[in-house]
mmCIF file of C-alpha atoms and ligand atoms in Angstrom:
data_model
loop_
_atom_site.group_PDB
_atom_site.id
_atom_site.type_symbol
_atom_site.label_atom_id
_atom_site.label_comp_id
_atom_site.label_asym_id
_atom_site.label_seq_id
_atom_site.Cartn_x
_atom_site.Cartn_y
_atom_site.Cartn_z
ATOM 1 C CA MET E 5 122.910 236.032 -74.908
ATOM 2 C CA TYR E 6 123.053 235.070 -78.680
ATOM 3 C CA LYS E 7 126.593 235.482 -80.118
ATOM 4 C CA GLN E 8 126.943 236.583 -83.445
ATOM 5 C CA ASN E 9 129.495 234.623 -85.208
ATOM 6 C CA LYS E 10 130.837 234.806 -88.933
ATOM 7 C CA GLU E 11 128.193 232.838 -90.336
ATOM 8 C CA VAL E 12 125.225 235.109 -89.232
ATOM 9 C CA MET E 13 127.252 238.172 -89.706
ATOM 10 C CA LYS E 14 125.320 240.470 -92.580
ATOM 11 C CA LYS E 15 127.329 240.355 -95.420
ATOM 12 C CA VAL E 16 128.030 243.502 -97.294
ATOM 13 C CA THR E 17 128.601 243.793 -101.244
ATOM 14 C CA VAL E 18 129.976 247.045 -102.388
ATOM 15 C CA VAL E 19 128.949 247.482 -106.187
ATOM 16 C CA LEU E 20 131.995 249.840 -106.990
ATOM 17 C CA ALA E 21 131.234 252.017 -110.438
ATOM 18 C CA HIS E 22 134.249 254.177 -111.502
ATOM 19 C CA ASP E 23 135.478 254.377 -114.974
ATOM 20 C CA ASN E 24 138.854 256.345 -113.539
ATOM 21 C CA PHE E 25 139.724 254.624 -110.305
ATOM 22 C CA GLU E 26 143.261 254.840 -110.817
ATOM 23 C CA ASN E 27 143.111 258.525 -110.925
ATOM 24 C CA SER E 28 140.224 258.733 -108.151
ATOM 25 C CA ILE E 29 141.200 260.348 -104.738
ATOM 26 C CA ALA E 30 137.694 260.216 -103.056
ATOM 27 C CA ASN E 31 136.649 256.508 -103.964
ATOM 28 C CA GLN E 32 139.670 255.294 -103.790
ATOM 29 C CA THR E 33 140.003 256.773 -100.161
ATOM 30 C CA ILE E 34 136.539 255.143 -99.345
ATOM 31 C CA ILE E 35 137.447 252.028 -100.545
ATOM 32 C CA LYS E 36 140.774 251.624 -98.866
ATOM 33 C CA GLU E 37 138.872 252.271 -95.621
ATOM 34 C CA LEU E 38 136.003 249.699 -96.318
ATOM 35 C CA LYS E 39 138.577 247.202 -96.958
ATOM 36 C CA GLU E 40 138.768 246.721 -92.971
ATOM 37 C CA VAL E 41 135.461 245.628 -92.573
ATOM 38 C CA ASP E 42 134.933 242.109 -92.093
ATOM 39 C CA GLN E 43 132.704 239.988 -94.385
ATOM 40 C CA LEU E 44 132.682 242.835 -96.829
ATOM 41 C CA GLU E 45 133.025 242.105 -100.720
ATOM 42 C CA ILE E 46 134.212 244.795 -103.167
ATOM 43 C CA ARG E 47 133.347 244.266 -106.706
ATOM 44 C CA ASN E 48 134.927 246.755 -109.061
ATOM 45 C CA ILE E 49 132.256 246.701 -112.146
ATOM 46 C CA TYR E 50 134.393 248.776 -114.141
ATOM 47 C CA GLU E 51 137.552 246.997 -114.121
ATOM 48 C CA LEU E 52 135.342 243.622 -114.743
ATOM 49 C CA TYR E 53 133.355 244.802 -117.425
ATOM 50 C CA SER E 54 135.002 247.499 -118.859
ATOM 51 C CA ASP E 55 133.735 246.277 -122.347
ATOM 52 C CA TYR E 56 130.014 246.716 -120.440
ATOM 53 C CA LYS E 57 129.746 243.089 -120.974
ATOM 54 C CA ILE E 58 128.447 242.160 -117.810
ATOM 55 C CA ASP E 59 128.628 238.249 -116.344
ATOM 56 C CA VAL E 60 124.732 238.653 -115.355
ATOM 57 C CA GLU E 61 124.625 234.929 -113.718
ATOM 58 C CA ALA E 62 128.118 235.727 -111.310
ATOM 59 C CA GLU E 63 126.650 239.270 -110.597
ATOM 60 C CA GLN E 64 123.206 238.107 -109.426
ATOM 61 C CA LYS E 65 124.976 235.245 -107.359
ATOM 62 C CA ALA E 66 126.655 237.934 -105.581
ATOM 63 C CA LEU E 67 123.634 240.088 -104.706
ATOM 64 C CA ILE E 68 121.718 236.796 -103.679
ATOM 65 C CA ASP E 69 124.792 235.651 -101.283
ATOM 66 C CA THR E 70 124.805 239.258 -99.732
ATOM 67 C CA ASP E 71 122.513 240.926 -97.073
ATOM 68 C CA ILE E 72 123.731 244.427 -97.430
ATOM 69 C CA ILE E 73 124.393 246.007 -100.917
ATOM 70 C CA ILE E 74 126.239 249.308 -101.433
ATOM 71 C CA PHE E 75 126.494 251.325 -104.678
ATOM 72 C CA GLN E 76 129.650 253.051 -104.409
ATOM 73 C CA PHE E 77 130.241 255.900 -107.000
ATOM 74 C CA PRO E 78 131.125 259.330 -108.086
ATOM 75 C CA PHE E 79 128.393 261.375 -109.018
ATOM 76 C CA TYR E 80 128.339 262.033 -112.524
ATOM 77 C CA TRP E 81 125.600 264.096 -114.502
ATOM 78 C CA TYR E 82 123.425 264.247 -111.637
ATOM 79 C CA SER E 83 123.237 260.262 -111.390
ATOM 80 C CA ALA E 84 126.019 257.421 -111.505
ATOM 81 C CA PRO E 85 128.609 256.238 -114.286
ATOM 82 C CA ALA E 86 127.317 254.890 -117.187
ATOM 83 C CA ILE E 87 128.489 251.329 -116.235
ATOM 84 C CA LEU E 88 126.525 251.139 -113.028
ATOM 85 C CA LYS E 89 122.954 252.021 -115.424
ATOM 86 C CA ALA E 90 124.244 248.957 -117.616
ATOM 87 C CA TYR E 91 124.815 246.673 -114.199
ATOM 88 C CA ILE E 92 121.139 247.581 -113.088
ATOM 89 C CA ASP E 93 119.761 247.428 -116.732
ATOM 90 C CA GLN E 94 121.187 243.488 -116.973
ATOM 91 C CA VAL E 95 121.140 242.466 -113.310
ATOM 92 C CA PHE E 96 118.159 243.355 -111.987
ATOM 93 C CA ALA E 97 116.030 241.448 -114.508
ATOM 94 C CA PHE E 98 112.655 240.112 -114.531
ATOM 95 C CA ASN E 99 111.883 237.599 -112.193
ATOM 96 C CA PHE E 100 115.253 238.162 -110.372
ATOM 97 C CA ALA E 101 114.345 241.706 -109.196
ATOM 98 C CA TYR E 102 110.923 242.230 -110.256
ATOM 99 C CA GLY E 103 108.105 239.943 -111.672
ATOM 100 C CA PRO E 104 106.092 237.196 -110.273
ATOM 101 C CA GLU E 105 109.035 235.286 -109.108
ATOM 102 C CA GLY E 106 111.633 238.325 -108.710
ATOM 103 C CA ASN E 107 112.346 238.351 -105.032
ATOM 104 C CA LYS E 108 115.898 237.688 -104.882
ATOM 105 C CA LEU E 109 116.418 240.907 -103.519
ATOM 106 C CA GLU E 110 113.859 241.299 -101.077
ATOM 107 C CA GLY E 111 114.494 242.365 -97.609
ATOM 108 C CA LYS E 112 118.072 243.323 -98.325
ATOM 109 C CA GLU E 113 119.620 246.388 -97.325
ATOM 110 C CA PHE E 114 120.602 248.941 -100.148
ATOM 111 C CA LEU E 115 122.411 252.138 -99.267
ATOM 112 C CA ILE E 116 123.446 254.360 -101.949
ATOM 113 C CA SER E 117 127.387 255.928 -101.291
ATOM 114 C CA THR E 118 128.389 258.559 -103.577
ATOM 115 C CA THR E 119 131.067 261.322 -103.868
ATOM 116 C CA ILE E 120 129.712 264.779 -105.190
ATOM 117 C CA GLY E 121 132.158 267.343 -106.465
ATOM 118 C CA GLY E 122 129.784 270.057 -105.931
ATOM 119 C CA PRO E 123 129.072 272.158 -103.071
ATOM 120 C CA ALA E 124 126.144 271.765 -100.733
ATOM 121 C CA GLU E 125 124.799 275.307 -101.261
ATOM 122 C CA ALA E 126 124.327 274.113 -105.074
ATOM 123 C CA TYR E 127 122.159 271.584 -104.584
ATOM 124 C CA THR E 128 119.555 273.773 -103.042
ATOM 125 C CA PRO E 129 116.114 275.465 -104.784
ATOM 126 C CA THR E 130 118.351 278.500 -105.147
ATOM 127 C CA GLY E 131 121.393 277.092 -106.131
ATOM 128 C CA TYR E 132 122.979 276.429 -109.718
ATOM 129 C CA ASN E 133 122.025 272.769 -109.073
ATOM 130 C CA HIS E 134 118.681 273.433 -107.944
ATOM 131 C CA PHE E 135 117.585 270.225 -106.791
ATOM 132 C CA ARG E 136 118.483 268.260 -103.840
ATOM 133 C CA ILE E 137 120.716 265.112 -103.735
ATOM 134 C CA GLU E 138 117.959 262.701 -102.338
ATOM 135 C CA GLN E 139 115.688 264.090 -105.158
ATOM 136 C CA LEU E 140 118.228 263.403 -107.888
ATOM 137 C CA LEU E 141 118.680 260.127 -106.820
ATOM 138 C CA LEU E 142 114.959 258.918 -107.037
ATOM 139 C CA PRO E 143 115.299 256.394 -109.534
ATOM 140 C CA PHE E 144 117.478 254.499 -107.416
ATOM 141 C CA GLU E 145 115.121 254.840 -104.531
ATOM 142 C CA GLN E 146 112.110 253.640 -106.758
ATOM 143 C CA THR E 147 114.433 250.570 -108.223
ATOM 144 C CA ALA E 148 114.802 249.699 -104.593
ATOM 145 C CA TYR E 149 111.141 249.623 -103.654
ATOM 146 C CA LEU E 150 110.507 247.569 -106.761
ATOM 147 C CA ALA E 151 113.115 244.988 -106.125
ATOM 148 C CA LYS E 152 111.584 245.072 -102.426
ATOM 149 C CA MET E 153 114.814 246.028 -100.921
ATOM 150 C CA ASN E 154 115.203 248.363 -97.518
ATOM 151 C CA TYR E 155 116.015 251.773 -98.969
ATOM 152 C CA HIS E 156 118.212 254.245 -96.872
ATOM 153 C CA GLN E 157 119.120 257.566 -96.744
ATOM 154 C CA PRO E 158 121.863 258.074 -99.125
ATOM 155 C CA ILE E 159 125.277 258.907 -97.919
ATOM 156 C CA TYR E 160 127.328 261.401 -99.760
ATOM 157 C CA GLU E 161 129.765 263.902 -98.802
ATOM 158 C CA HIS E 162 130.316 267.436 -101.148
ATOM 159 C CA ARG E 163 133.390 268.827 -102.516
ATOM 160 C CA MET E 164 134.847 265.647 -103.777
ATOM 161 C CA VAL E 165 136.750 267.240 -106.526
ATOM 162 C CA TYR E 166 140.278 268.327 -106.157
ATOM 163 C CA VAL E 167 140.994 271.172 -109.127
ATOM 164 C CA PRO E 168 144.962 272.600 -108.022
ATOM 165 C CA GLY E 169 144.754 275.953 -106.941
ATOM 166 C CA VAL E 170 141.144 276.472 -107.836
ATOM 167 C CA TYR E 171 139.054 274.141 -105.693
ATOM 168 C CA ASN E 172 139.756 272.295 -102.406
ATOM 169 C CA THR E 173 142.806 270.427 -101.299
ATOM 170 C CA LYS E 174 143.830 266.949 -101.803
ATOM 171 C CA GLU E 175 143.969 266.494 -97.976
ATOM 172 C CA SER E 176 140.367 268.230 -97.770
ATOM 173 C CA VAL E 177 139.097 265.507 -100.385
ATOM 174 C CA GLU E 178 140.681 262.774 -98.644
ATOM 175 C CA ASN E 179 139.125 263.985 -95.238
ATOM 176 C CA ASN E 180 135.702 264.165 -96.633
ATOM 177 C CA ALA E 181 136.151 260.714 -98.294
ATOM 178 C CA ILE E 182 137.183 259.253 -94.755
ATOM 179 C CA ARG E 183 134.098 260.929 -93.282
ATOM 180 C CA GLN E 184 131.649 259.370 -95.626
ATOM 181 C CA ALA E 185 133.702 256.185 -95.026
ATOM 182 C CA GLU E 186 133.217 256.398 -91.152
ATOM 183 C CA ARG E 187 129.384 257.134 -91.856
ATOM 184 C CA LEU E 188 129.159 253.929 -93.920
ATOM 185 C CA LYS E 189 130.762 251.472 -91.508
ATOM 186 C CA GLU E 190 128.468 253.034 -88.659
ATOM 187 C CA GLN E 191 125.673 252.485 -90.967
ATOM 188 C CA ILE E 192 127.128 248.833 -91.384
ATOM 189 C CA ASN E 193 127.339 248.395 -87.620
ATOM 190 C CA ASN E 194 123.942 249.337 -87.308
ATOM 191 C CA PHE E 195 122.242 247.239 -89.684
ATOM 192 C CA ARG E 196 124.548 243.992 -87.779
ATOM 193 C CA GLN E 197 123.694 245.209 -84.373
ATOM 194 C CA GLU E 198 119.877 245.207 -85.225
ATOM 195 C CA GLU E 199 120.436 241.684 -86.528
ATOM 196 C CA ILE E 200 121.825 240.471 -83.380
ATOM 197 C CA GLU E 201 119.144 242.121 -81.352
ATOM 198 C CA MET E 202 116.539 240.466 -83.392
ATOM 199 C CA ASN E 203 118.459 236.923 -82.944
ATOM 200 C CA THR E 204 118.481 237.524 -79.354
ATOM 201 C CA LEU E 205 114.780 238.536 -79.004
ATOM 202 C CA ILE E 206 114.020 235.107 -81.224
ATOM 203 C CA HIS E 207 116.186 233.135 -79.053
ATOM 204 C CA GLU E 208 114.364 234.014 -75.821
ATOM 205 C CA PHE E 209 110.772 233.726 -77.368
ATOM 206 C CA VAL E 210 112.220 229.958 -78.352
ATOM 207 C CA ALA E 211 112.962 229.398 -74.837
ATOM 208 C CA GLU E 212 109.950 230.711 -73.470
ATOM 209 C CA TRP E 213 107.622 229.210 -75.893
ATOM 210 C CA PHE E 214 108.715 225.509 -75.274
ATOM 211 C CA GLY E 215 109.011 226.510 -71.607
ATOM 212 C CA ASN E 216 105.357 226.800 -71.650
ATOM 213 C CA PHE E 217 104.784 223.692 -73.650
ATOM 214 C CA ASP E 218 106.868 221.986 -70.933
ATOM 215 C CA LYS E 219 104.171 222.884 -68.370
ATOM 216 C CA LEU E 220 101.217 222.605 -70.765
ATOM 217 C CA ALA E 221 100.618 226.520 -69.967
ATOM 218 C CA GLU E 222 97.236 228.215 -70.488
ATOM 219 C CA ASN E 223 96.326 228.778 -74.309
ATOM 220 C CA GLY E 224 96.645 232.574 -73.312
ATOM 221 C CA PHE E 225 100.615 232.607 -73.659
ATOM 222 C CA PHE E 226 100.486 230.945 -77.130
ATOM 223 C CA ILE E 227 97.472 232.892 -78.491
ATOM 224 C CA ASN E 228 99.166 236.188 -77.807
ATOM 225 C CA HIS E 229 102.285 234.885 -80.227
ATOM 226 C CA LEU E 230 100.101 233.928 -82.977
ATOM 227 C CA ASP E 231 98.929 235.868 -86.235
ATOM 228 C CA GLY E 232 94.869 235.602 -86.763
ATOM 229 C CA LYS E 233 95.363 233.577 -89.725
ATOM 230 C CA VAL E 234 98.402 231.461 -88.710
ATOM 231 C CA ILE E 235 99.347 228.001 -90.158
ATOM 232 C CA PHE E 236 99.793 225.086 -88.329
ATOM 233 C CA LYS E 237 101.099 222.084 -90.255
ATOM 234 C CA PHE E 238 101.589 219.145 -87.865
ATOM 235 C CA PRO E 239 101.855 215.246 -88.714
ATOM 236 C CA GLU E 240 98.441 214.778 -86.928
ATOM 237 C CA GLY E 241 96.999 217.254 -89.438
ATOM 238 C CA GLU E 242 96.719 221.111 -90.145
ATOM 239 C CA TYR E 243 95.093 224.087 -88.355
ATOM 240 C CA GLU E 244 94.659 227.706 -88.991
ATOM 241 C CA GLY E 245 94.018 230.712 -86.877
ATOM 242 C CA HIS E 246 93.495 230.941 -83.061
ATOM 243 C CA ALA E 247 90.837 228.620 -82.744
ATOM 244 C CA GLY E 248 92.729 225.940 -84.971
ATOM 245 C CA PHE E 249 95.684 226.179 -82.394
ATOM 246 C CA ALA E 250 92.859 225.444 -79.520
ATOM 247 C CA ASN E 251 91.759 222.500 -81.145
ATOM 248 C CA TRP E 252 95.113 221.144 -81.539
ATOM 249 C CA TYR E 253 96.365 222.084 -78.165
ATOM 250 C CA ASP E 254 93.306 220.595 -76.450
ATOM 251 C CA SER E 255 94.144 217.319 -78.047
ATOM 252 C CA ILE E 256 97.671 217.771 -77.155
ATOM 253 C CA LYS E 257 96.691 217.932 -73.368
ATOM 254 C CA GLU E 258 94.391 214.938 -73.900
ATOM 255 C CA THR E 259 97.413 212.831 -75.122
ATOM 256 C CA ILE E 260 100.323 214.159 -72.654
ATOM 257 C CA LYS E 261 101.000 215.075 -69.182
ATOM 258 C CA ALA E 262 102.123 218.408 -68.298
ATOM 259 C CA ASP E 263 106.157 218.511 -67.044
ATOM 260 C CA ASN E 264 107.451 217.249 -70.855
ATOM 261 C CA LYS E 265 110.535 217.961 -71.988
ATOM 262 C CA HIS E 266 111.779 219.713 -74.959
ATOM 263 C CA MET E 267 114.923 220.061 -76.020
ATOM 264 C CA VAL E 268 115.466 222.245 -78.522
ATOM 265 C CA GLU E 269 118.175 223.729 -81.332
ATOM 266 C CA ILE E 270 117.845 226.396 -83.580
ATOM 267 C CA LYS E 271 119.370 225.517 -86.766
ATOM 268 C CA SER E 272 118.943 228.866 -88.485
ATOM 269 C CA ILE E 273 117.459 232.059 -88.418
ATOM 270 C CA LYS E 274 117.143 233.933 -91.933
ATOM 271 C CA ARG E 275 115.248 237.020 -92.758
ATOM 272 C CA ASP E 276 112.895 236.691 -95.908
ATOM 273 C CA GLY E 277 111.678 240.024 -96.779
ATOM 274 C CA GLY E 278 109.420 241.640 -93.698
ATOM 275 C CA PHE E 279 109.640 237.935 -91.897
ATOM 276 C CA TYR E 280 112.201 235.554 -90.234
ATOM 277 C CA ARG E 281 112.230 232.293 -90.730
ATOM 278 C CA VAL E 282 113.562 229.935 -88.159
ATOM 279 C CA ALA E 283 114.353 226.277 -88.310
ATOM 280 C CA LEU E 284 114.331 224.137 -85.230
ATOM 281 C CA GLU E 285 114.804 220.964 -84.428
ATOM 282 C CA VAL E 286 112.931 219.539 -81.170
ATOM 283 C CA GLU E 287 113.131 216.238 -79.104
ATOM 284 C CA ILE E 288 110.008 215.944 -77.061
ATOM 285 C CA ASP E 289 110.063 213.679 -73.889
ATOM 286 C CA ALA E 290 106.846 213.022 -72.290
ATOM 287 C CA GLU E 291 104.438 210.867 -70.858
ATOM 288 C CA THR E 292 101.116 210.050 -72.182
ATOM 289 C CA ASN E 293 98.229 210.227 -70.064
ATOM 290 C CA SER E 294 97.825 206.507 -69.849
ATOM 291 C CA GLY E 295 101.151 206.394 -68.531
ATOM 292 C CA GLU E 296 103.276 205.439 -71.651
ATOM 293 C CA ALA E 297 106.544 207.123 -72.310
ATOM 294 C CA LEU E 298 106.573 209.297 -75.476
ATOM 295 C CA LYS E 299 109.814 210.169 -77.399
ATOM 296 C CA MET E 300 109.750 212.005 -80.515
ATOM 297 C CA LYS E 301 112.266 214.315 -82.930
ATOM 298 C CA VAL E 302 110.777 216.819 -85.208
ATOM 299 C CA LYS E 303 112.040 219.280 -87.579
ATOM 300 C CA GLU E 304 110.299 222.797 -87.238
ATOM 301 C CA ASP E 305 110.174 225.658 -89.779
ATOM 302 C CA TRP E 306 108.565 228.898 -88.371
ATOM 303 C CA LYS E 307 107.913 231.955 -90.202
ATOM 304 C CA LEU E 308 107.187 235.002 -87.366
ATOM 305 C CA THR E 309 107.356 238.613 -87.608
ATOM 306 C CA ILE E 310 108.962 241.138 -85.060
ATOM 307 C CA GLY E 311 106.732 244.395 -84.086
ATOM 308 C CA GLN E 312 108.075 247.683 -83.205
ATOM 309 C CA ASP E 313 107.198 246.620 -79.759
ATOM 310 C CA LYS E 314 109.360 243.500 -80.100
ATOM 311 C CA HIS E 315 106.453 241.379 -79.908
ATOM 312 C CA ILE E 316 106.899 238.327 -81.824
ATOM 313 C CA HIS E 317 103.630 236.856 -84.195
ATOM 314 C CA LEU E 318 104.017 233.417 -85.539
ATOM 315 C CA HIS E 319 102.748 233.096 -89.235
ATOM 316 C CA GLU E 320 103.546 229.836 -90.197
ATOM 317 C CA TYR E 321 104.217 226.793 -87.906
ATOM 318 C CA PHE E 322 105.254 223.719 -89.755
ATOM 319 C CA VAL E 323 106.554 220.406 -87.831
ATOM 320 C CA GLU E 324 107.510 217.636 -89.507
ATOM 321 C CA LYS E 325 108.483 213.988 -87.711
ATOM 322 C CA ILE E 326 112.250 213.067 -88.077
ATOM 323 C CA GLY E 327 112.728 210.441 -85.416
HETATM 324 C C1 LIG S 26 131.934 262.618 -116.016
HETATM 325 C C2 LIG S 26 131.568 263.620 -115.069
HETATM 326 C C3 LIG S 26 130.286 264.271 -114.392
HETATM 327 C C4 LIG S 26 130.368 265.088 -113.437
HETATM 328 N N1 LIG S 26 129.134 265.229 -112.890
HETATM 329 C C5 LIG S 26 128.783 265.910 -111.551
HETATM 330 C C6 LIG S 26 127.604 266.216 -111.461
HETATM 331 O O1 LIG S 26 126.664 266.089 -112.071
HETATM 332 N N2 LIG S 26 127.764 267.008 -110.125
HETATM 333 C C7 LIG S 26 129.152 267.311 -109.303
HETATM 334 O O2 LIG S 26 128.364 267.635 -108.270
HETATM 335 N N3 LIG S 26 129.928 266.392 -109.344
HETATM 336 C C8 LIG S 26 130.291 266.052 -110.943
HETATM 337 N N4 LIG S 26 131.357 265.431 -111.082
HETATM 338 C C9 LIG S 26 132.592 265.582 -110.339
HETATM 339 C C10 LIG S 26 132.625 264.194 -109.459
HETATM 340 O O3 LIG S 26 131.572 263.849 -108.938
HETATM 341 C C11 LIG S 26 134.219 263.995 -108.658
HETATM 342 O O4 LIG S 26 134.990 264.268 -109.556
HETATM 343 C C12 LIG S 26 133.805 262.785 -107.801
HETATM 344 O O5 LIG S 26 132.906 262.373 -107.107
HETATM 345 C C13 LIG S 26 135.520 262.679 -107.562
HETATM 346 O O6 LIG S 26 135.594 261.407 -107.089
HETATM 347 P P1 LIG S 26 137.191 260.312 -107.398
HETATM 348 O O7 LIG S 26 138.043 260.975 -106.700
HETATM 349 O O8 LIG S 26 136.895 259.032 -106.570
HETATM 350 O O9 LIG S 26 136.795 260.427 -108.898
HETATM 351 C C14 LIG S 26 131.555 264.749 -112.444
HETATM 352 C C15 LIG S 26 132.658 264.086 -112.997
HETATM 353 C C16 LIG S 26 132.824 263.646 -114.157
HETATM 354 C C17 LIG S 26 133.868 263.179 -114.564
#
């Protein structure tokens, strides 16, 4: 089983936008709870930039370096506090979040977590706020789509304001906030669990793939895992599609005997939008058909997808000789 260590554990960045955090009950409670989560950074953007002069470079770097982005804020006028709008306007820049080279946020998990003052019944067609929270948050949803992030159901709780003697109690607001934090933690765990499963699948697939190479198995096993437009780049040439693979594989079978050995080390597995990029180092120990020993060390870079049915398809397969 693939073990999750801290280097591969999905990192979380909480962008906290609150212009009165010292007097907050709800958001303070949530942040206090979230501090227990491993590999989680909180960026209190109002504290950092109360003059609204945002350090765009630092904020972009923080987003590039993370996997899960959470916007945490109190719901203000059916939206977010102004500092968060200023942050998005500046940080989600052309060729960063969108545009021809604007893929820096692609594939990241994106979660809105907001505390709602009003009661749930107000946010219905017949209630005084008319619209559902999900409708009011549509600009965030579309922002996520443009930036190619994975948008998830927003996490929020109602009745998050305490007006002494009039509306709620301090304790009820705190309890609601704890419930919201618990839901956030569960979602973070789900993302991380999913990642462990995907990593395990990739590890098992790599072992199976090279196991089949060792015995020079039938084409069928390999073809079954190749996208129709797969691109191969080998030291000996470039090949495309299933027919390309068959050509290359024929030449391999003409060159080496079965029962060769591939020693494989997975160097890294990274998400790239809907794809996974897998870096490998492989030592090949084989015997040629003419009886000579063939030893070679290569670096491989794979690009693959994992389908709903957990089936792996290779889209790119680049091999470079390193020894
Ligand atoms: C400027 C301002 C605007 C607000 N607008 C809304 C609103 O549109 N809808 C709502 O349900 N609550 C609204 N509230 C209530 C806040 O959502 C609530 O005070 C906040 O979520 C409590 O979080 P905190 O304890 O962390 O400050 C507003 C509060 C302020 C100060």
